[in-house]
Short mmCIF file of C-alpha atoms and ligand atoms in Angstrom, two decimals:
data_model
loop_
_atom_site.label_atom_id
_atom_site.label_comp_id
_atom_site.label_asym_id
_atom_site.label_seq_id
_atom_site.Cartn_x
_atom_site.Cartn_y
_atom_site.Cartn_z
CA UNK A 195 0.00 0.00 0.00
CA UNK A 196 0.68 3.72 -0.18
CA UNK A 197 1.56 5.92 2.60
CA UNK A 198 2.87 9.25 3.22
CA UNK A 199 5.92 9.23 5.48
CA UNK A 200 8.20 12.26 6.79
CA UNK A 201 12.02 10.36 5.82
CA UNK A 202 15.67 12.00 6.77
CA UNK A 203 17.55 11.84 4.36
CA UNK A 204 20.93 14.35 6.13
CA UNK A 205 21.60 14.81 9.49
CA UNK A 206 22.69 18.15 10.40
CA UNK A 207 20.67 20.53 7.85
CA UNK A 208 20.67 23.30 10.37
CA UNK A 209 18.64 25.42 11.60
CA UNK A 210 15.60 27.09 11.11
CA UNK A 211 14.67 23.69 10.28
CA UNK A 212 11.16 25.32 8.98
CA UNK A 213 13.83 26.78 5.71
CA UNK A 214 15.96 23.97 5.58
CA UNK A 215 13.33 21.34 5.32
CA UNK A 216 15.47 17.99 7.20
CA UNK A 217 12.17 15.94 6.68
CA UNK A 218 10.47 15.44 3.77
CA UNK A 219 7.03 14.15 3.08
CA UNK A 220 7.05 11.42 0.59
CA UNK A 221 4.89 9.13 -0.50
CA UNK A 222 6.46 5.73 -0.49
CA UNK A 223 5.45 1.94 -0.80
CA UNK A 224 4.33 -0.24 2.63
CA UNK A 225 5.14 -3.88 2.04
CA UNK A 226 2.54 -6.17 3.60
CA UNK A 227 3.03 -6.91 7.24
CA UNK A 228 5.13 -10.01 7.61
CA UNK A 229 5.42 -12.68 10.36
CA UNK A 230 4.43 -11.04 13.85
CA UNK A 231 3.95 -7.53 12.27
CA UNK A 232 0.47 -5.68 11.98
CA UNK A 233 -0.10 -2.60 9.92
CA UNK A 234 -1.06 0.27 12.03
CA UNK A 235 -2.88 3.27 10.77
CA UNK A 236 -1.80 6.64 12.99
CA UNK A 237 -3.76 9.22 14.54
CA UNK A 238 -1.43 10.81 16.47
CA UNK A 239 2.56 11.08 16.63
CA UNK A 240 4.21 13.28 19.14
CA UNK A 241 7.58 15.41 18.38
CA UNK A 242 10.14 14.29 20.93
CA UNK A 243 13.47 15.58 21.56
CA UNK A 244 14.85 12.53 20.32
CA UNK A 245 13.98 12.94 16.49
CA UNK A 246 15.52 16.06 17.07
CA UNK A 247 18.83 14.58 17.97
CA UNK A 248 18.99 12.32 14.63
CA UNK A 249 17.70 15.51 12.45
CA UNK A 250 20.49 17.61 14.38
CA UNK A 251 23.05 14.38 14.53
CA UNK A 252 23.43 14.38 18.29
CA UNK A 253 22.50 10.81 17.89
CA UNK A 254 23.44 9.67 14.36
CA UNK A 255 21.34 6.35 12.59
CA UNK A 256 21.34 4.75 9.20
CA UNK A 257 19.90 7.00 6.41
CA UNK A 258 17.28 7.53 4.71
CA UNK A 259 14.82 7.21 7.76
CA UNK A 260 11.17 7.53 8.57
CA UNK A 261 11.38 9.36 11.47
CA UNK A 262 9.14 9.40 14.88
CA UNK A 263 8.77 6.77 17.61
CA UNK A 264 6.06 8.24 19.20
CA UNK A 265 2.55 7.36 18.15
CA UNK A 266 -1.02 5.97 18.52
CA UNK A 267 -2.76 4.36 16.03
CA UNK A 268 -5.73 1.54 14.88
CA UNK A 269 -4.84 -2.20 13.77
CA UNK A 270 -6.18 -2.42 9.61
CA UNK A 271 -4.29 -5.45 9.19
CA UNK A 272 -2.53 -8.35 10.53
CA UNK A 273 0.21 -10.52 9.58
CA UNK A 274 0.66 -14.38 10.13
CA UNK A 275 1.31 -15.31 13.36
CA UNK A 276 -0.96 -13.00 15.29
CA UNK A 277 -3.10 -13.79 17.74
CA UNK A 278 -3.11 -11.10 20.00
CA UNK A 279 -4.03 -8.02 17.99
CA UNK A 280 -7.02 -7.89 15.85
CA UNK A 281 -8.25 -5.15 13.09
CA UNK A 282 -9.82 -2.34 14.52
CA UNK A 283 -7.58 -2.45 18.09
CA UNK A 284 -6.15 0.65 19.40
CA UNK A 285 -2.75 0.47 20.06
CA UNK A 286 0.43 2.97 21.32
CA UNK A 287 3.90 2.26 20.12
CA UNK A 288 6.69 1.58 22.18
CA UNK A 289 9.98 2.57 21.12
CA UNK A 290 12.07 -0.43 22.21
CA UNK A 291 10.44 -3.89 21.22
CA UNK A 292 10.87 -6.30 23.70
CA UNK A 293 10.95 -9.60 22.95
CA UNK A 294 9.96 -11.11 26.11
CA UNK A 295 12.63 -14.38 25.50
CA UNK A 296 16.07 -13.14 25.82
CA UNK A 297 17.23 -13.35 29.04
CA UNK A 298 16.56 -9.47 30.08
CA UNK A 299 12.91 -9.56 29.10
CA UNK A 300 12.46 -12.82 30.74
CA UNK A 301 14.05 -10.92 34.33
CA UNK A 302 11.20 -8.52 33.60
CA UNK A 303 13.81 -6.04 32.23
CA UNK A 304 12.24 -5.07 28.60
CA UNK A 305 14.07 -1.34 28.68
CA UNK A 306 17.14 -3.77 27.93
CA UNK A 307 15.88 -6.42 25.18
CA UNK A 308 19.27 -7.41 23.50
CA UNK A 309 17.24 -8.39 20.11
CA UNK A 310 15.05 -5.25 20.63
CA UNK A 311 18.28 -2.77 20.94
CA UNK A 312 20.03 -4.69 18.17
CA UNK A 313 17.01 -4.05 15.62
CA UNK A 314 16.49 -0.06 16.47
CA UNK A 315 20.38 0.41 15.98
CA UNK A 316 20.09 -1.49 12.61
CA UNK A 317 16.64 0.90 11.98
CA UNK A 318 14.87 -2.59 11.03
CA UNK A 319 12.10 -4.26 12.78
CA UNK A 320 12.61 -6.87 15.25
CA UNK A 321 12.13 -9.53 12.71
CA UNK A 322 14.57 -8.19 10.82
CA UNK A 323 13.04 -6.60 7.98
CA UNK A 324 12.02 -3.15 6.64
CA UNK A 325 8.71 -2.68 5.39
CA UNK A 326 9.45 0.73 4.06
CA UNK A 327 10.79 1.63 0.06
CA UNK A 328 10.18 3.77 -2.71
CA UNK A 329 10.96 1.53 -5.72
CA UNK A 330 13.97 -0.53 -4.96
CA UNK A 331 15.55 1.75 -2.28
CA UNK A 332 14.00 0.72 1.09
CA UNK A 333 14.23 3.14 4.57
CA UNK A 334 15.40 2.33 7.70
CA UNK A 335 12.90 2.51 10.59
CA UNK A 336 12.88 5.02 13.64
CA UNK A 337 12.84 2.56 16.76
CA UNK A 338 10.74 -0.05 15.32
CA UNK A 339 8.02 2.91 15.10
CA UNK A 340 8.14 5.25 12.01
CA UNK A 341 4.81 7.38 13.37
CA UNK A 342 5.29 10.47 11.36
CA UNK A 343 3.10 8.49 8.55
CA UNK A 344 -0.19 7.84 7.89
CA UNK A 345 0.40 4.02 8.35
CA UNK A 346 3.35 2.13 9.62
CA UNK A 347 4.05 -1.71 9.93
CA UNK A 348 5.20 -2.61 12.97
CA UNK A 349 6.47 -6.02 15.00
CA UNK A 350 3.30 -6.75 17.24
CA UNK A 351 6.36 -6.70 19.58
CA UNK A 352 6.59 -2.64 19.59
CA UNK A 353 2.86 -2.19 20.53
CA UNK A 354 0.84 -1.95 23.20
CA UNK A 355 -3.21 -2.11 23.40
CA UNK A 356 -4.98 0.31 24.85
CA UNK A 357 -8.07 1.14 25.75
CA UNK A 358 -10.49 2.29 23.23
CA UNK A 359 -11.95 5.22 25.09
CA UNK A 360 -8.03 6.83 25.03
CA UNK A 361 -8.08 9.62 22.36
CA UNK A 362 -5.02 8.74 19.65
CA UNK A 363 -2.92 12.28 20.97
CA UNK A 364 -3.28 11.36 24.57
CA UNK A 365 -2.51 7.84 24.37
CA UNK A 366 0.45 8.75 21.88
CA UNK A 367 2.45 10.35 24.50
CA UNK A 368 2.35 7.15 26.74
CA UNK A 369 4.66 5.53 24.27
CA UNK A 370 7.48 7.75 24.99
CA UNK A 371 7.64 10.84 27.11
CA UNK A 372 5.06 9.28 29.95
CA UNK A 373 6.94 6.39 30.11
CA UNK A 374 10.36 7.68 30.23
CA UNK A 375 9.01 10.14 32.44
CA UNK A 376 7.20 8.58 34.94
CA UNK A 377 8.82 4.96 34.71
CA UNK A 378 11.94 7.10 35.30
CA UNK A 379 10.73 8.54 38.75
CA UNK A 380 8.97 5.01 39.98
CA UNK A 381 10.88 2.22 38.45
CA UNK A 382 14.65 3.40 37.98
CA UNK A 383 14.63 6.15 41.11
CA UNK A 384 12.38 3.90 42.65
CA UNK A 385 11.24 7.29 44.64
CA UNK A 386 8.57 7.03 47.79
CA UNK A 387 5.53 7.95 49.03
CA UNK A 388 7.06 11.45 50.81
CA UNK A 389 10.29 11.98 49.37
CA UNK A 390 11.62 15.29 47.77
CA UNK A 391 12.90 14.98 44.42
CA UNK A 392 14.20 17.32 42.07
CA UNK A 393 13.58 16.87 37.80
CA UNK A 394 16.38 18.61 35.84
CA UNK A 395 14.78 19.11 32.31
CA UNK A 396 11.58 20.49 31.87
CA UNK A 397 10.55 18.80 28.22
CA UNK A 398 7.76 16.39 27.43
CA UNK A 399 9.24 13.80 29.38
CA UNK A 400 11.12 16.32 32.51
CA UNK A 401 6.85 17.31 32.92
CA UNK A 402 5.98 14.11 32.49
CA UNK A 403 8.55 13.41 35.30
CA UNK A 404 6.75 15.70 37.66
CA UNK A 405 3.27 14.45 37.28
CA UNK A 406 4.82 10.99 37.98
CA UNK A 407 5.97 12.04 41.25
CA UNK A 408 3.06 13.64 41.89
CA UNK A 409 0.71 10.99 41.77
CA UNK A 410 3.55 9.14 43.77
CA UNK A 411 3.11 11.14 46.60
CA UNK A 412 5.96 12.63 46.47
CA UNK A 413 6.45 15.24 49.48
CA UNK A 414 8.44 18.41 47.72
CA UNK A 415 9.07 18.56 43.93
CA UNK A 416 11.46 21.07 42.67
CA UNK A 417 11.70 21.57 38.86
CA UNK A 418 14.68 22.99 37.20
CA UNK A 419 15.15 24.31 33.86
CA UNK A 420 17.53 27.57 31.96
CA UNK A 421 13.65 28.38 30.13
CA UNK A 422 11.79 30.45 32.74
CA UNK A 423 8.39 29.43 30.34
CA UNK A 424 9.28 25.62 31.39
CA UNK A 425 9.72 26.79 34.67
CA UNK A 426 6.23 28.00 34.67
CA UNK A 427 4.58 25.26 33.35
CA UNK A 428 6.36 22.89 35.78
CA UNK A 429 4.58 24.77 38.56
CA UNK A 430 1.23 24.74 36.43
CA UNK A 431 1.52 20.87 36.61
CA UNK A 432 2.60 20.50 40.30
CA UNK A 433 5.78 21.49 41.21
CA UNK A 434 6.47 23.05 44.28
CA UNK A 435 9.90 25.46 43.61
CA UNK A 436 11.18 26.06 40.17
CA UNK A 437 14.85 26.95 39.66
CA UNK A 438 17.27 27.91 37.39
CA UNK A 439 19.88 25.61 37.30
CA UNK A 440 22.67 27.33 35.21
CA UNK A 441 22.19 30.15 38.60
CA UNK A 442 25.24 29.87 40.45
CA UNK A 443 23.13 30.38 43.89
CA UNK A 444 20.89 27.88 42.73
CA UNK A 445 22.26 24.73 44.38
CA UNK A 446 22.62 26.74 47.66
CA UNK A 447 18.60 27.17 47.13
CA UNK A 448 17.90 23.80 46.82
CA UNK A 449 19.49 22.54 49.84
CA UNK A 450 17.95 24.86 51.97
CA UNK A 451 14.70 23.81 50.48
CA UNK A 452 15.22 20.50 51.46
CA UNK A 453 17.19 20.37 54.16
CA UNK A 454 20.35 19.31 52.51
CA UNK A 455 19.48 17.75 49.16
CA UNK A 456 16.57 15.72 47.96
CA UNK A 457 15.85 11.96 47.76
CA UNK A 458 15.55 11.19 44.43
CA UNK A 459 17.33 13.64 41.52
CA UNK A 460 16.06 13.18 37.87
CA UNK A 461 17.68 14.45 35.08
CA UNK A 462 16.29 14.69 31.51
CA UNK A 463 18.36 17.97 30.08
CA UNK A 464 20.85 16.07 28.27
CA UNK A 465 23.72 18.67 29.07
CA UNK A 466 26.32 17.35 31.20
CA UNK A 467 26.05 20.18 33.36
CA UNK A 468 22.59 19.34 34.38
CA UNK A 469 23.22 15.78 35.25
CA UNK A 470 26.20 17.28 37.54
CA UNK A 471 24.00 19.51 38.83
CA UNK A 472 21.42 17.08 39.82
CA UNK A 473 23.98 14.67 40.89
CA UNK A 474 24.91 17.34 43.27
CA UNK A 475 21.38 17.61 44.44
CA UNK A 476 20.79 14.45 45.10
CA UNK A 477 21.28 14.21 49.59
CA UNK A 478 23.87 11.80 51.09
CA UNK A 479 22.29 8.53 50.48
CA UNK A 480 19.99 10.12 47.91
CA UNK A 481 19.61 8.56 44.33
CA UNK A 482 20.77 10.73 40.96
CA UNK A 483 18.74 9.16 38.08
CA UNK A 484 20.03 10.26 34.23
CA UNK A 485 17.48 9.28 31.26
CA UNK A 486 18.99 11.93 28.68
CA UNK A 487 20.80 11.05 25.46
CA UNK A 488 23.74 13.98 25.38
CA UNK A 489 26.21 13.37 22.34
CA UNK A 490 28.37 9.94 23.12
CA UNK A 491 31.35 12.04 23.37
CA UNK A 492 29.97 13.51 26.08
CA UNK A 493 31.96 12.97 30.03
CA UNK A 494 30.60 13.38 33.37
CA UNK A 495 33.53 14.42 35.88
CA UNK A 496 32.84 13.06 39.60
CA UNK A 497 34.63 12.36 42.77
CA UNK A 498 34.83 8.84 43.50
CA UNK A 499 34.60 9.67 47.28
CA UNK A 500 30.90 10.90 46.57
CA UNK A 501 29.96 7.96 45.90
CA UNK A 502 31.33 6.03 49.14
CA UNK A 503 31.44 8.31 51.39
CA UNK A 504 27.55 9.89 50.91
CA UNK A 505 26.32 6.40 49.56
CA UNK A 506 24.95 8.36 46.85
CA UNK A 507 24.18 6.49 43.71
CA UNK A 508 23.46 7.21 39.82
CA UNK A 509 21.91 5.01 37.78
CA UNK A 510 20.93 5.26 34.12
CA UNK A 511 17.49 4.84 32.78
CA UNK A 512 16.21 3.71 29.17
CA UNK A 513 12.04 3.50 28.73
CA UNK A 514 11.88 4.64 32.30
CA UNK A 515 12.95 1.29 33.16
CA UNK A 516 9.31 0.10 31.74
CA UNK A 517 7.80 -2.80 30.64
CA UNK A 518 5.63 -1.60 28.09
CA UNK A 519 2.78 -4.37 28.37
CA UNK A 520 2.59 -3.35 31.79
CA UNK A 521 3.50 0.09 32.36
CA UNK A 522 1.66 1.82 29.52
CA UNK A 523 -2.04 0.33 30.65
CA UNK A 524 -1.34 1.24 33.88
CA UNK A 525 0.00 4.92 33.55
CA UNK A 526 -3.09 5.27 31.55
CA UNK A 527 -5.44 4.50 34.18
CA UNK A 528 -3.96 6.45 36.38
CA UNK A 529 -4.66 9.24 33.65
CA UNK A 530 -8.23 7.85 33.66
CA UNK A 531 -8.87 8.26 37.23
CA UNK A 532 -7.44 11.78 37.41
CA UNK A 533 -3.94 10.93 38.65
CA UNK A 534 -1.66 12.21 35.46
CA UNK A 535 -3.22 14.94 33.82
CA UNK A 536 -0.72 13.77 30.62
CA UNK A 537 -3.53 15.99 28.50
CA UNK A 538 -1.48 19.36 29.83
CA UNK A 539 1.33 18.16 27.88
CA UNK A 540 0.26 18.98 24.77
CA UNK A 541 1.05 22.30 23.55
CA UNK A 542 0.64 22.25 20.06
CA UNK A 543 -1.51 20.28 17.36
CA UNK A 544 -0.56 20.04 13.84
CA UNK A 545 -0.52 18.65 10.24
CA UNK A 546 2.45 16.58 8.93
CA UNK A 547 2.66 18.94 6.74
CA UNK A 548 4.27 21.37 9.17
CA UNK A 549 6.40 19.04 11.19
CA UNK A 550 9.76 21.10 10.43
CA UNK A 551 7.89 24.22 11.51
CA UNK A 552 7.01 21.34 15.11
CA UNK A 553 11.16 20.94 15.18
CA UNK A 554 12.08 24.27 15.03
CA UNK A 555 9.70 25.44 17.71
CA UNK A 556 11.19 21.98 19.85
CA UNK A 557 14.64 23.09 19.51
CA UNK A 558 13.92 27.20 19.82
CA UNK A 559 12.38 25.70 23.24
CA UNK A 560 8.76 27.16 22.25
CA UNK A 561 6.96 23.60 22.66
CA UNK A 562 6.37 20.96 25.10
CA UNK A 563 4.79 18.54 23.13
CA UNK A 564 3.62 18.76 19.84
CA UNK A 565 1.32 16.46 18.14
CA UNK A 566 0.65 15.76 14.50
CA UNK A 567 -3.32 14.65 13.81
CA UNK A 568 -3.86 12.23 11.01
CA UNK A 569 -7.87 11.90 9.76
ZN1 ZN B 148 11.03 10.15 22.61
ZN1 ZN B 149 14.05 -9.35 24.83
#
């Protein structure tokens, strides 16, 4: 079948990406879903930071691409093999497959599928195979997703089903910034009913950060960004204190806030002087938690002695240390009953059309998160 995808073709274009154009809407050729793979019509994609750092080449992958890896969409068709998706389900992407056999997924630890991360950095689907071409020349896919289209095929291993009542730009945002967010405050920080935590990054995922801790009770949540409009919506959404972290006094404010640091330090900025920052934060025995992709060149300087002596601890986090099948159903009842008001997220609506104009306003800092509708 015909779709019409948005496909890199260069990294680093430059900016304003609205002139330079890095995606380009094409039509181009679906093949028929294969073994284990569904074809997914979208309604909704979300603009995440992370398509900007393969348009910008902070985080480089095989080229051409059909970008986006966050989306929401309805099953039209399923391969052989499937029995647990039907036509007409409602479904959210996740951006890491998991397999559920290799020996991570089977220790309930999807965010690290070895056949899952070995298929997104080949920009194929976990079988294998790309489902994407114009004539002979086939496209690599963006984390087993491709959502900036009007249909994608997918493994049946990258989605999630939802519930129907979900609208498609809601449920979209579970697939990425909620769960990175949120899973990265409750699974990885593992933070507590009545701890104080700080979130160092106030993007789709940094907000979706605070509403996590929010609805996990936690006692004082300071948000910290250089944008004093991110600032402000981090209070809109719950936050207690908002700082600037780049404020030389600002670390000074913090501990007195908290009485010498907080429990539980998230960072989502990816600037190295944000993850020191929070790291810094973080109270003697207090957990630093980094889920930001900064350039792999990138180093983080510490003191050894930090870590012993203050038993302080930083961990990593990739899909909020999710497991999609779980995580994703649940964060969205807790969005049902009120809990995680994801729907304040959204700050802008658009037409594929105008994605470059959606990545310009992302990386001018003018968006939280940006949707594009498909009928
Ligand atoms: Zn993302
Ligand atoms: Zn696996």
């Amino acid at each position: 079948m015909k779709t019409r995808a948005a496909v890199l073709h260069e990294m680093e274009l430059g900016r304003p990406y609205d002139r330079t154009n890095p995606l380009k809407i094409e039509e181009v050729e679906l093949d028929p879903p294969g073994f284990r793979e569904v074809v997914v019509k979208i309604k909704a994609a979300g603009l995440c930071h992370s398509d900007l750092s393969v348009i910008d080449g902070n985080r480089p992958r095989p080229l051409p691409m059909a970008l986006g890896h966050e989306a929401a969409g309805e099953v039209v068709e399923v391969g052989e093999g499937v029995s647990n998706l039907q036509v007409g389900d409602h479904v959210v992407f996740a951006f890491l497959p998991s397999c559920g056999h290799c020996p991570n997924c089977q220790e309930g630890r999807a965010a690290l599928c070895e056949p899952g991360a070995q298929a997104n950095g080949e920009g194929v689907l976990l079988g294998g195979h790309k489902r994407i071409h114009k004539g002979d020349d086939y496209y690599y896919h963006h984390l087993g997703v491709s959502g900036f289209a009007e249909y994608a095929v997918a493994s049946i291993d990258s989605l999630v089903k939802i519930d129907p009542e979900i609208p498609f730009d809601i449920a979209a945002l579970f697939g990425c910034a909620v769960m990175t967010g949120v899973g990265a405050v409750v699974n990885t920080a593992q933070l507590k009913f009545g701890d104080s935590v700080l979130v160092v990054g106030l993007g789709g995922v940094g907000l979706s950060a605070i509403l996590g801790a929010k609805a996990a009770g936690a006692k004082k949540i300071i948000a910290a960004d250089l944008l004093p409009s991110k600032r402000e919506a981090a209070l809109a959404m719950g936050a207690h204190h908002a700082i600037d972290s780049s404020d030389p006094k600002a670390l000074q404010e913090l501990r007195d806030l908290t009485g010498g640091g907080v429990d539980v330090a998230v960072e989502f900025a990816g600037a190295v002087p944000a993850l020191d920052f929070a790291f810094q934060a973080a109270k003697r025995g207090g957990t630093a938690v980094t889920a930001a992709l900064p350039h792999p060149d990138a180093r983080l300087q510490l003191s050894p002695v930090t870590l012993v002596g203050q038993e302080k601890a930083l961990r990593g986090s990739y899909l909020g240390s999710c497991v999609p099948s779980r995580d994703i159903p649940a964060y969205i009842e807790l969005y049902k009953t009120g809990r995680l008001a994801v729907d304040q997220l959204i700050s802008h609506k658009m037409k594929l059309e105008d994605i470059n104009l959606g990545f310009e306003r992302l990386a001018a800092g003018e968006a939280i998160r940006q949707v594009v509708l498909f009928d």
